[in-house]
Short mmCIF file of C-alpha atoms (C1' of nucleotides) in Angstrom, two decimals:
data_model
loop_
_atom_site.label_atom_id
_atom_site.label_comp_id
_atom_site.label_asym_id
_atom_site.label_seq_id
_atom_site.Cartn_x
_atom_site.Cartn_y
_atom_site.Cartn_z
CA MET C 20 -11.95 -27.54 -11.98
CA SER C 21 -11.63 -25.96 -15.42
CA ARG C 22 -8.69 -23.95 -16.62
CA LYS C 23 -9.09 -20.29 -17.36
CA PRO C 24 -9.61 -19.68 -21.09
CA PHE C 25 -7.01 -17.37 -22.64
CA GLN C 26 -5.81 -15.75 -25.86
CA ARG C 27 -2.31 -15.77 -27.30
CA TRP C 28 -1.26 -12.19 -27.93
CA SER C 29 1.69 -10.88 -29.87
CA LEU C 30 4.87 -10.20 -27.94
CA ASP C 31 4.49 -6.41 -28.16
CA GLU C 32 0.82 -6.38 -27.25
CA ARG C 33 1.34 -8.55 -24.19
CA ARG C 34 4.41 -6.62 -23.09
CA CYS C 35 2.57 -3.30 -23.34
CA ALA C 36 -0.45 -4.68 -21.54
CA LEU C 37 1.76 -5.87 -18.70
CA LEU C 38 3.62 -2.55 -18.52
CA GLU C 39 0.36 -0.57 -18.48
CA ALA C 40 -0.99 -2.87 -15.80
CA THR C 41 2.19 -2.30 -13.80
CA LEU C 42 1.80 1.47 -14.04
CA ASP C 43 -1.87 1.29 -13.13
CA SER C 44 -1.05 -0.82 -10.12
CA VAL C 45 1.83 1.40 -9.00
CA ALA C 46 -0.21 4.56 -9.44
CA GLU C 47 -3.02 3.13 -7.36
CA ASP C 48 -1.25 1.13 -4.66
CA GLY C 49 2.35 2.36 -4.76
CA LEU C 50 5.46 0.26 -5.28
CA SER C 51 4.79 -1.62 -2.05
CA GLY C 52 1.21 -2.52 -2.98
CA ALA C 53 1.94 -3.49 -6.56
CA SER C 54 2.49 -7.23 -6.16
CA ALA C 55 3.06 -9.58 -9.05
CA ARG C 56 -0.35 -11.18 -8.56
CA ARG C 57 -2.14 -7.84 -8.40
CA ILE C 58 -0.40 -6.54 -11.52
CA ALA C 59 -1.22 -9.77 -13.34
CA GLU C 60 -4.86 -9.40 -12.31
CA HIS C 61 -4.86 -5.85 -13.75
CA ALA C 62 -3.55 -7.27 -17.01
CA GLY C 63 -6.03 -10.16 -17.03
CA VAL C 64 -3.34 -12.86 -16.88
CA THR C 65 -1.73 -14.98 -14.17
CA ALA C 66 1.45 -14.06 -12.33
CA GLY C 67 3.57 -16.73 -13.93
CA LEU C 68 3.54 -14.84 -17.20
CA ILE C 69 5.67 -12.06 -15.76
CA ARG C 70 8.68 -14.33 -15.61
CA HIS C 71 8.07 -15.40 -19.18
CA TYR C 72 8.17 -11.83 -20.53
CA PHE C 73 10.48 -9.95 -18.17
CA GLY C 74 12.43 -12.56 -16.23
CA SER C 75 11.46 -11.11 -12.88
CA LYS C 76 8.97 -8.74 -11.35
CA ASP C 77 11.66 -6.16 -10.51
CA ALA C 78 12.82 -6.17 -14.11
CA MET C 79 9.24 -5.56 -15.25
CA VAL C 80 8.83 -2.61 -12.86
CA ARG C 81 12.09 -1.13 -14.12
CA ALA C 82 10.87 -1.58 -17.67
CA ALA C 83 7.61 0.12 -16.71
CA TYR C 84 9.54 3.17 -15.50
CA GLY C 85 11.41 3.35 -18.78
CA TYR C 86 8.12 2.89 -20.63
CA LEU C 87 6.53 5.76 -18.70
CA ILE C 88 9.46 8.12 -19.18
CA GLY C 89 9.56 7.24 -22.86
CA GLN C 90 5.91 8.19 -23.25
CA MET C 91 6.38 11.45 -21.38
CA THR C 92 9.47 12.62 -23.25
CA ALA C 93 7.82 11.64 -26.52
CA GLU C 94 4.82 13.79 -25.67
CA ALA C 95 7.08 16.66 -24.67
CA ALA C 96 9.11 16.37 -27.86
CA GLN C 97 5.95 16.22 -29.93
CA SER C 98 4.48 19.33 -28.33
CA ALA C 99 7.78 21.08 -29.06
CA GLU C 100 7.44 20.36 -32.77
CA GLU C 101 3.95 21.75 -33.12
CA GLY C 102 3.43 25.25 -34.44
CA GLY C 103 6.67 25.73 -36.30
CA GLU C 104 6.36 29.48 -36.72
CA ALA C 105 7.94 32.25 -34.67
CA PRO C 106 10.35 31.21 -31.89
CA GLU C 107 8.19 32.82 -29.22
CA GLN C 108 5.17 30.84 -30.41
CA HIS C 109 7.24 27.68 -30.38
CA LEU C 110 8.34 28.07 -26.78
CA ALA C 111 4.94 29.30 -25.66
CA ARG C 112 3.18 26.21 -27.02
CA PHE C 113 5.74 23.95 -25.41
CA ILE C 114 5.33 25.55 -22.01
CA VAL C 115 1.55 25.52 -22.14
CA ALA C 116 1.51 21.89 -23.26
CA ASN C 117 3.46 20.91 -20.15
CA VAL C 118 1.01 22.49 -17.72
CA THR C 119 -2.14 21.33 -19.52
CA ALA C 120 -3.85 17.98 -19.94
CA PRO C 121 -2.97 15.38 -21.07
CA ASN C 122 0.64 16.12 -20.07
CA LEU C 123 -0.62 17.49 -16.78
CA SER C 124 -2.14 14.43 -15.12
CA SER C 125 -2.36 13.46 -11.49
CA ARG C 126 -1.67 9.85 -12.40
CA LYS C 127 1.56 10.77 -14.18
CA VAL C 128 2.69 13.01 -11.35
CA ALA C 129 2.07 10.21 -8.85
CA LEU C 130 3.96 7.70 -10.98
CA TRP C 131 6.81 10.11 -11.63
CA ALA C 132 7.21 10.85 -7.92
CA THR C 133 7.04 7.20 -6.92
CA PHE C 134 9.83 6.26 -9.29
CA ILE C 135 11.91 9.39 -8.59
CA GLY C 136 12.04 8.23 -4.99
CA ARG C 137 14.10 5.24 -6.15
CA VAL C 138 16.56 7.20 -8.30
CA ARG C 139 18.90 7.98 -5.45
CA THR C 140 19.72 4.40 -4.47
CA GLU C 141 18.94 2.33 -7.57
CA PRO C 142 21.38 2.86 -10.46
CA ASP C 143 19.01 1.53 -13.12
CA TYR C 144 16.42 4.15 -12.23
CA ALA C 145 19.09 6.84 -11.99
CA GLU C 146 20.24 6.06 -15.52
CA ILE C 147 16.74 6.36 -16.97
CA HIS C 148 16.09 9.57 -15.09
CA ARG C 149 19.38 11.22 -15.99
CA GLU C 150 18.90 10.56 -19.67
CA SER C 151 15.36 11.93 -19.77
CA TYR C 152 16.39 15.00 -17.81
CA ARG C 153 19.23 15.74 -20.22
CA GLU C 154 16.86 15.34 -23.15
CA PHE C 155 14.34 17.76 -21.66
CA LEU C 156 17.07 20.30 -20.94
CA ASN C 157 18.41 20.04 -24.49
CA LEU C 158 14.91 20.48 -25.86
CA LEU C 159 14.45 23.66 -23.87
CA GLU C 160 17.83 25.00 -25.00
CA THR C 161 16.96 24.50 -28.65
CA LEU C 162 13.77 26.49 -28.06
CA ILE C 163 15.46 29.28 -26.10
CA HIS C 164 18.41 29.83 -28.44
CA PRO C 165 16.55 31.17 -31.51
CA LEU C 166 14.29 33.22 -29.30
CA LEU C 167 17.23 35.05 -27.74
CA LEU C 168 18.72 35.61 -31.18
CA ALA C 169 15.43 37.03 -32.46
CA PHE C 170 15.54 39.62 -29.70
CA GLU C 171 19.21 40.36 -30.34
CA ARG C 172 20.25 39.06 -26.96
CA PRO C 173 23.42 37.17 -25.99
CA ALA C 174 22.77 33.50 -26.75
CA ASP C 175 25.98 31.69 -25.81
CA PRO C 176 25.65 28.08 -24.59
CA VAL C 177 26.21 28.96 -20.94
CA THR C 178 23.45 31.56 -21.01
CA CYS C 179 21.07 29.20 -22.79
CA GLN C 180 21.76 26.43 -20.29
CA ARG C 181 21.17 28.69 -17.32
CA TYR C 182 17.84 29.80 -18.76
CA ALA C 183 16.95 26.20 -19.55
CA ILE C 184 17.66 25.11 -15.97
CA ALA C 185 15.46 27.86 -14.56
CA LEU C 186 12.69 27.28 -17.08
CA ASN C 187 12.80 23.55 -16.50
CA ALA C 188 12.46 24.11 -12.77
CA LEU C 189 9.50 26.41 -13.31
CA ILE C 190 7.74 23.95 -15.61
CA ASP C 191 8.44 20.98 -13.34
CA GLY C 192 7.22 22.87 -10.32
CA LEU C 193 3.99 24.04 -11.94
CA TRP C 194 3.41 20.59 -13.40
CA LEU C 195 3.74 19.15 -9.92
CA GLU C 196 1.55 21.80 -8.31
CA GLY C 197 -1.14 21.25 -10.91
CA GLY C 198 -0.94 17.47 -10.89
CA LEU C 199 -1.07 17.22 -7.12
CA GLY C 200 -4.23 19.29 -7.27
CA HIS C 201 -4.29 20.55 -3.73
CA GLY C 202 -7.35 22.49 -4.78
CA LEU C 203 -6.05 25.82 -3.55
CA TYR C 204 -6.51 27.38 -6.96
CA ASP C 205 -7.82 26.56 -10.39
CA THR C 206 -5.47 24.82 -12.81
CA VAL C 207 -6.92 26.95 -15.60
CA LEU C 208 -4.67 29.71 -14.29
CA LEU C 209 -1.52 27.64 -14.77
CA PRO C 210 -0.78 28.45 -18.43
CA GLU C 211 -1.12 32.17 -17.80
CA ILE C 212 1.12 31.96 -14.72
CA ALA C 213 3.64 29.80 -16.54
CA LEU C 214 3.92 32.09 -19.56
CA SER C 215 4.23 35.35 -17.62
CA ALA C 216 6.81 33.78 -15.30
CA ALA C 217 8.75 32.48 -18.29
CA GLU C 218 8.72 35.94 -19.85
CA GLY C 219 10.16 37.28 -16.62
CA ILE C 220 12.85 34.61 -16.34
CA LEU C 221 13.98 35.22 -19.92
CA ALA C 222 13.66 39.01 -19.44
CA LEU C 223 11.41 39.29 -22.49
CA PRO C 224 8.98 42.17 -23.05
CA ALA C 225 5.62 41.60 -21.41
CA ASP C 226 3.18 39.44 -23.42
CA THR C 227 5.92 38.20 -25.75
CA LEU C 228 4.91 34.61 -25.03
CA ARG C 229 1.27 35.22 -24.19
CA ARG C 230 0.29 37.20 -27.27
CA PRO C 231 1.00 34.53 -29.92
CA LEU C 232 -1.35 32.16 -28.10
CA ALA C 233 -4.19 34.60 -27.57
CA GLY C 234 -7.53 33.05 -28.50
CA ASP C 235 -6.24 29.48 -28.35
CA GLY C 236 -8.31 28.55 -25.36
CA MET H 9 20.09 -18.49 24.22
CA SER H 10 20.42 -15.14 25.95
CA ARG H 11 18.03 -12.26 25.58
CA LYS H 12 19.19 -9.08 23.97
CA PRO H 13 20.13 -6.46 26.58
CA PHE H 14 18.22 -3.19 26.20
CA GLN H 15 17.60 0.27 27.70
CA ARG H 16 14.31 1.89 28.55
CA TRP H 17 14.06 5.22 26.79
CA SER H 18 11.60 8.03 27.28
CA LEU H 19 8.52 8.04 25.13
CA ASP H 20 9.69 10.98 23.00
CA GLU H 21 13.20 9.65 22.53
CA ARG H 22 12.01 6.24 21.42
CA ARG H 23 9.34 7.68 19.16
CA CYS H 24 11.83 9.96 17.42
CA ALA H 25 14.34 7.14 17.09
CA LEU H 26 11.71 4.96 15.45
CA LEU H 27 10.58 7.77 13.12
CA GLU H 28 14.16 8.53 12.10
CA ALA H 29 14.78 4.84 11.51
CA THR H 30 11.64 4.72 9.38
CA LEU H 31 12.83 7.65 7.26
CA ASP H 32 16.32 6.14 6.93
CA SER H 33 14.82 2.87 5.81
CA VAL H 34 12.40 4.47 3.35
CA ALA H 35 15.10 6.72 1.90
CA GLU H 36 17.36 3.72 1.35
CA ASP H 37 14.99 0.93 0.36
CA GLY H 38 11.76 2.70 -0.59
CA LEU H 39 8.34 2.09 0.89
CA SER H 40 8.33 -1.47 -0.43
CA GLY H 41 11.69 -2.33 1.11
CA ALA H 42 11.05 -0.69 4.45
CA SER H 43 9.68 -3.64 6.42
CA ALA H 44 8.87 -3.53 10.09
CA ARG H 45 11.81 -5.78 10.92
CA ARG H 46 14.25 -3.71 8.87
CA ILE H 47 13.08 -0.44 10.41
CA ALA H 48 13.36 -1.95 13.87
CA GLU H 49 16.89 -3.07 13.10
CA HIS H 50 17.77 0.50 12.03
CA ALA H 51 16.44 1.72 15.37
CA GLY H 52 18.26 -1.00 17.34
CA VAL H 53 15.08 -2.56 18.68
CA THR H 54 12.84 -5.50 17.78
CA ALA H 55 9.81 -5.24 15.55
CA GLY H 56 7.28 -5.80 18.30
CA LEU H 57 8.00 -2.35 19.69
CA ILE H 58 6.36 -0.70 16.69
CA ARG H 59 2.96 -1.86 17.80
CA HIS H 60 3.65 -0.59 21.29
CA TYR H 61 4.40 2.96 20.12
CA PHE H 62 2.33 3.42 16.96
CA GLY H 63 -0.26 0.66 16.95
CA SER H 64 0.69 -0.52 13.48
CA LYS H 65 3.47 -0.20 10.96
CA ASP H 66 1.31 1.81 8.54
CA ALA H 67 0.48 4.28 11.30
CA MET H 68 4.20 4.67 12.01
CA VAL H 69 5.03 5.33 8.37
CA ARG H 70 2.27 7.95 8.19
CA ALA H 71 3.65 9.53 11.35
CA ALA H 72 7.10 9.53 9.77
CA TYR H 73 5.78 11.50 6.80
CA GLY H 74 4.25 14.08 9.12
CA TYR H 75 7.51 14.15 11.08
CA LEU H 76 9.53 14.79 7.91
CA ILE H 77 7.22 17.51 6.63
CA GLY H 78 7.22 19.13 10.04
CA GLN H 79 11.00 19.31 10.00
CA MET H 80 11.09 20.72 6.49
CA THR H 81 8.48 23.43 7.00
CA ALA H 82 10.14 24.35 10.29
CA GLU H 83 13.45 24.80 8.50
CA ALA H 84 11.77 26.85 5.77
CA ALA H 85 9.99 29.04 8.29
CA GLN H 86 13.19 29.55 10.23
CA SER H 87 15.16 30.57 7.16
CA ALA H 88 12.39 33.07 6.40
CA GLU H 89 12.86 34.76 9.78
CA GLU H 90 16.60 35.27 9.45
CA GLY H 91 17.96 38.63 8.34
CA GLY H 92 15.04 40.86 9.27
CA GLU H 93 16.18 43.84 7.25
CA ALA H 94 15.08 45.01 3.81
CA PRO H 95 12.28 43.02 2.10
CA GLU H 96 14.54 42.11 -0.81
CA GLN H 97 17.14 40.70 1.58
CA HIS H 98 14.44 38.76 3.36
CA LEU H 99 13.18 37.05 0.23
CA ALA H 100 16.67 36.54 -1.15
CA ARG H 101 17.84 34.68 1.98
CA PHE H 102 14.72 32.53 1.92
CA ILE H 103 15.21 31.54 -1.70
CA VAL H 104 18.90 30.76 -1.28
CA ALA H 105 18.23 28.72 1.85
CA ASN H 106 15.88 26.49 -0.11
CA VAL H 107 18.43 25.63 -2.80
CA THR H 108 21.37 25.19 -0.44
CA ALA H 109 22.34 22.54 2.09
CA PRO H 110 21.00 21.49 4.52
CA ASN H 111 17.58 22.22 3.01
CA LEU H 112 18.85 20.91 -0.30
CA SER H 113 19.53 17.26 0.40
CA SER H 114 19.26 14.23 -1.84
CA ARG H 115 17.88 12.21 1.07
CA LYS H 116 15.10 14.71 1.65
CA VAL H 117 14.24 14.87 -2.04
CA ALA H 118 14.05 11.08 -2.20
CA LEU H 119 11.83 10.92 0.87
CA TRP H 120 9.63 13.75 -0.33
CA ALA H 121 9.12 12.10 -3.71
CA THR H 122 8.42 8.68 -2.23
CA PHE H 123 5.68 10.05 -0.01
CA ILE H 124 4.28 12.43 -2.63
CA GLY H 125 3.63 9.35 -4.74
CA ARG H 126 1.08 8.25 -2.14
CA VAL H 127 -0.74 11.59 -1.87
CA ARG H 128 -3.07 10.91 -4.75
CA THR H 129 -4.70 7.78 -3.36
CA GLU H 130 -4.17 7.96 0.42
CA PRO H 131 -6.20 10.69 2.14
CA ASP H 132 -3.98 10.82 5.24
CA TYR H 133 -0.97 11.68 3.11
CA ALA H 134 -2.98 14.16 1.07
CA GLU H 135 -4.01 15.99 4.20
CA ILE H 136 -0.43 16.37 5.43
CA HIS H 137 0.76 17.49 2.02
CA ARG H 138 -2.01 20.01 1.44
CA GLU H 139 -1.42 21.69 4.76
CA SER H 140 2.33 22.01 4.26
CA TYR H 141 1.84 23.35 0.75
CA ARG H 142 -0.58 26.00 1.95
CA GLU H 143 1.88 27.01 4.67
CA PHE H 144 4.73 27.36 2.19
CA LEU H 145 2.58 29.44 -0.14
CA ASN H 146 1.48 31.74 2.68
CA LEU H 147 5.09 32.15 3.74
CA LEU H 148 6.03 33.22 0.25
CA GLU H 149 3.14 35.66 0.02
CA THR H 150 4.17 37.37 3.26
CA LEU H 151 7.65 37.81 1.79
CA ILE H 152 6.45 39.07 -1.58
CA HIS H 153 3.85 41.57 -0.33
CA PRO H 154 6.19 44.09 1.40
CA LEU H 155 8.67 43.77 -1.45
CA LEU H 156 6.07 44.82 -4.01
CA LEU H 157 5.00 47.70 -1.79
CA ALA H 158 8.61 48.85 -1.43
CA PHE H 159 8.85 49.10 -5.20
CA GLU H 160 5.49 50.87 -5.43
CA ARG H 161 3.93 48.01 -7.33
CA PRO H 162 0.37 46.67 -7.14
CA ALA H 163 0.27 44.21 -4.25
CA ASP H 164 -3.30 42.97 -4.10
CA PRO H 165 -3.86 39.41 -2.78
CA VAL H 166 -4.48 37.95 -6.23
CA THR H 167 -1.23 39.34 -7.59
CA CYS H 168 0.71 38.16 -4.56
CA GLN H 169 -0.74 34.67 -4.83
CA ARG H 170 0.11 34.41 -8.52
CA TYR H 171 3.69 35.41 -7.82
CA ALA H 172 3.83 33.00 -4.89
CA ILE H 173 2.64 30.11 -7.06
CA ALA H 174 5.26 30.82 -9.70
CA LEU H 175 8.03 31.37 -7.16
CA ASN H 176 7.07 28.21 -5.30
CA ALA H 177 7.24 26.25 -8.54
CA LEU H 178 10.66 27.68 -9.33
CA ILE H 179 12.02 26.87 -5.85
CA ASP H 180 10.52 23.37 -5.85
CA GLY H 181 11.90 22.66 -9.29
CA LEU H 182 15.40 23.86 -8.51
CA TRP H 183 15.34 22.04 -5.18
CA LEU H 184 14.44 18.87 -7.04
CA GLU H 185 17.01 19.39 -9.76
CA GLY H 186 19.72 20.02 -7.20
CA GLY H 187 18.72 17.19 -4.87
CA LEU H 188 18.51 14.65 -7.65
CA GLY H 189 22.03 15.63 -8.58
CA HIS H 190 22.12 14.32 -12.11
CA GLY H 191 25.59 15.79 -12.29
CA LEU H 192 24.96 17.80 -15.42
CA TYR H 193 26.00 21.00 -13.69
CA ASP H 194 27.35 22.24 -10.40
CA THR H 195 24.84 22.93 -7.64
CA VAL H 196 26.93 25.95 -6.64
CA LEU H 197 25.23 27.71 -9.55
CA LEU H 198 21.76 27.14 -8.13
CA PRO H 199 21.49 30.18 -5.81
CA GLU H 200 22.58 32.51 -8.59
CA ILE H 201 20.12 30.94 -11.03
CA ALA H 202 17.33 30.98 -8.46
CA LEU H 203 17.79 34.64 -7.55
CA SER H 204 18.03 35.96 -11.09
CA ALA H 205 15.01 33.90 -12.15
CA ALA H 206 13.07 35.18 -9.16
CA GLU H 207 13.97 38.76 -10.08
CA GLY H 208 12.61 38.08 -13.54
CA ILE H 209 9.38 36.47 -12.32
CA LEU H 210 8.69 39.38 -9.98
CA ALA H 211 9.78 41.89 -12.67
CA LEU H 212 12.27 43.50 -10.31
CA PRO H 213 15.29 45.50 -11.47
CA ALA H 214 18.32 43.32 -12.14
CA ASP H 215 20.38 42.43 -9.05
CA THR H 216 17.62 43.51 -6.67
CA LEU H 217 17.79 40.16 -4.92
CA ARG H 218 21.42 39.33 -5.69
CA ARG H 219 23.03 42.55 -4.45
CA PRO H 220 21.99 42.32 -0.76
CA LEU H 221 23.61 38.88 -0.55
CA ALA H 222 26.85 39.78 -2.29
CA GLY H 223 29.83 38.40 -0.39
CA ASP H 224 27.78 36.00 1.71
CA GLY H 225 28.99 32.70 0.49
"C1'" DT V 18 -7.98 -30.79 -41.21
"C1'" DG V 19 -4.54 -32.03 -37.98
"C1'" DC V 20 -0.17 -31.21 -35.83
"C1'" DC V 21 3.31 -28.61 -33.48
"C1'" DA V 22 5.49 -24.90 -31.07
"C1'" DT V 23 4.85 -22.23 -27.26
"C1'" DA V 24 2.17 -18.76 -24.79
"C1'" DT V 25 -0.30 -19.34 -20.78
"C1'" DT V 26 -2.19 -21.45 -16.70
"C1'" DG V 27 -1.98 -23.62 -12.20
"C1'" DC V 28 0.39 -24.95 -8.34
"C1'" DA V 29 3.97 -25.65 -4.92
"C1'" DC V 30 7.75 -23.83 -2.53
"C1'" DA V 31 10.59 -21.14 0.73
"C1'" DA V 32 10.99 -16.61 2.36
"C1'" DT V 33 9.14 -12.67 4.34
"C1'" DC V 34 5.41 -9.93 5.68
"C1'" DG V 35 2.62 -7.54 9.80
"C1'" DT V 36 1.20 -8.37 14.25
"C1'" DA V 37 -0.73 -10.68 18.42
"C1'" DT V 38 0.77 -12.44 22.72
"C1'" DA V 39 3.39 -14.18 26.60
"C1'" DG V 40 6.96 -13.34 29.58
"C1'" DC V 41 11.46 -11.31 30.83
"C1'" DA V 42 14.19 -7.53 32.77
"C1'" DA V 43 15.29 -2.66 33.46
"C1'" DT V 44 14.34 1.18 36.04
"C1'" DA V 45 11.82 4.45 39.15
"C1'" DG V 46 10.12 4.93 43.63
"C1'" DA V 47 9.48 3.18 48.37
"C1'" DT D 12 17.53 -2.97 48.83
"C1'" DC D 13 13.20 -4.50 47.49
"C1'" DT D 14 9.15 -4.19 44.64
"C1'" DA D 15 5.99 -2.92 41.13
"C1'" DT D 16 5.45 -1.10 36.70
"C1'" DT D 17 5.91 -1.54 31.98
"C1'" DG D 18 9.22 -0.99 28.23
"C1'" DC D 19 11.01 -4.42 25.58
"C1'" DT D 20 12.21 -9.03 23.68
"C1'" DA D 21 11.08 -13.33 21.73
"C1'" DT D 22 8.25 -16.30 19.32
"C1'" DA D 23 4.50 -18.05 16.73
"C1'" DC D 24 0.82 -17.42 13.56
"C1'" DG D 25 -1.60 -16.94 9.08
"C1'" DA D 26 -1.32 -14.30 4.99
"C1'" DT D 27 1.23 -12.83 1.19
"C1'" DT D 28 5.33 -12.42 -1.35
"C1'" DG D 29 8.28 -13.68 -5.82
"C1'" DT D 30 9.28 -17.40 -8.64
"C1'" DG D 31 10.47 -22.16 -10.55
"C1'" DC D 32 8.22 -25.95 -13.01
"C1'" DA D 33 4.93 -29.10 -15.09
"C1'" DA D 34 0.76 -29.42 -17.50
"C1'" DT D 35 -2.24 -27.58 -21.01
"C1'" DA D 36 -4.79 -25.26 -24.56
"C1'" DT D 37 -4.27 -22.10 -28.25
"C1'" DG D 38 -3.39 -20.25 -32.86
"C1'" DG D 39 -0.37 -20.56 -36.95
"C1'" DC D 40 1.08 -23.51 -40.45
"C1'" DA D 41 1.48 -27.62 -43.28
#
DNA sequence: TGCCATATTGCACAATCGTATAGCAATAGA
DNA sequence: TCTATTGCTATACGATTGTGCAATATGGCA
């Protein structure tokens, strides 16, 4: 019997590799199928290493949820910064980014749903979720506010929050519909549907959000 | 040692009891924590009975997903039949019902999410989900079509489906937001937000959906 | 080059998993 | 009231679970 040869990685590299392996395993086999040994196999290490880096398997899975949410909110925040021109262009790009690859991904939707199922009864998951939700809502409000002002519309905080809640629901719902890919329609239609619906929700003139993106692809 | 006393129930009663126990267990402990013994304990029986009624634990959990979805679509369909008056009242009641208790329930959201996480990789779950989604979309289209006609608007199938997709996303998203209950706002606001957003998406005159429900709740 | 700190492996352990099976007991029908 | 059916319990089995611990080989540093 010969021992398995191995490399010593840096703390961050190994941690990330384990977290990615955890997400891969959860996305494929669910929380019930993602055993410590299977996750370790995904990461190319043995199960004992989990304890060394995260203390316990549950702690690693929790960390993986935080890792996933961190990636997703970072992507959302980044797509909100792009195209710093007119407010309508800003919001339009943000919306489209959320219903288009790579943000729209069946793997991410599956992971998100799997973890969301634990939010109700596990406080650690609830905390992570609540924070990310608040961040997304704030992001939307900061995009809506200048847009309302530009159209000389009331833009008090209550109004902005109401619009943000509705817009967030729309985006979440379309992201889910697209990611689940029931195959009832083509996901190429999603950006168009999302933008026209958002125009309606915000009571903006037709094509206000769609025009600035014309010819983008 | 004395054996546990027991009653012989009818096939349907025992099946439903086991399915409810499965959902209770999954909602509380997740798919990974819902073991055969724990589910049996919830149902007040011993684990061996699962094999007798469902063949295997996995088969029972799949049946529980179908059972849950069946309940939810039945409730949705029922709330669509109520108030058979003007088209706008019809749609308005349907929307409100979906963002109000008992349809809006944190337990149902948790269960839905947990199972949705398995749709991507398990064909049996995908089949159940796809069918229920198609049914919900059709339901929405049958509510939208007469409403568009009443306002002398184009109501071709493509237009109706686009509106249904957007409206479904909005309802799903608000249902999720409300059921997750992050406590950032009061869920009493949800019906108002849902109706005004729906008016916007469908490009209906303000208060078209809100007026017929004034004074209801 | 050689040594040392430690990242990593390998294994054992109790607990729990799903389920197959044998037999008890509750209930419907005679 | 007796009997036959079978719903249900009880138990055992092998596989798998998470994890604690000892041994080891690796890569940085003197």
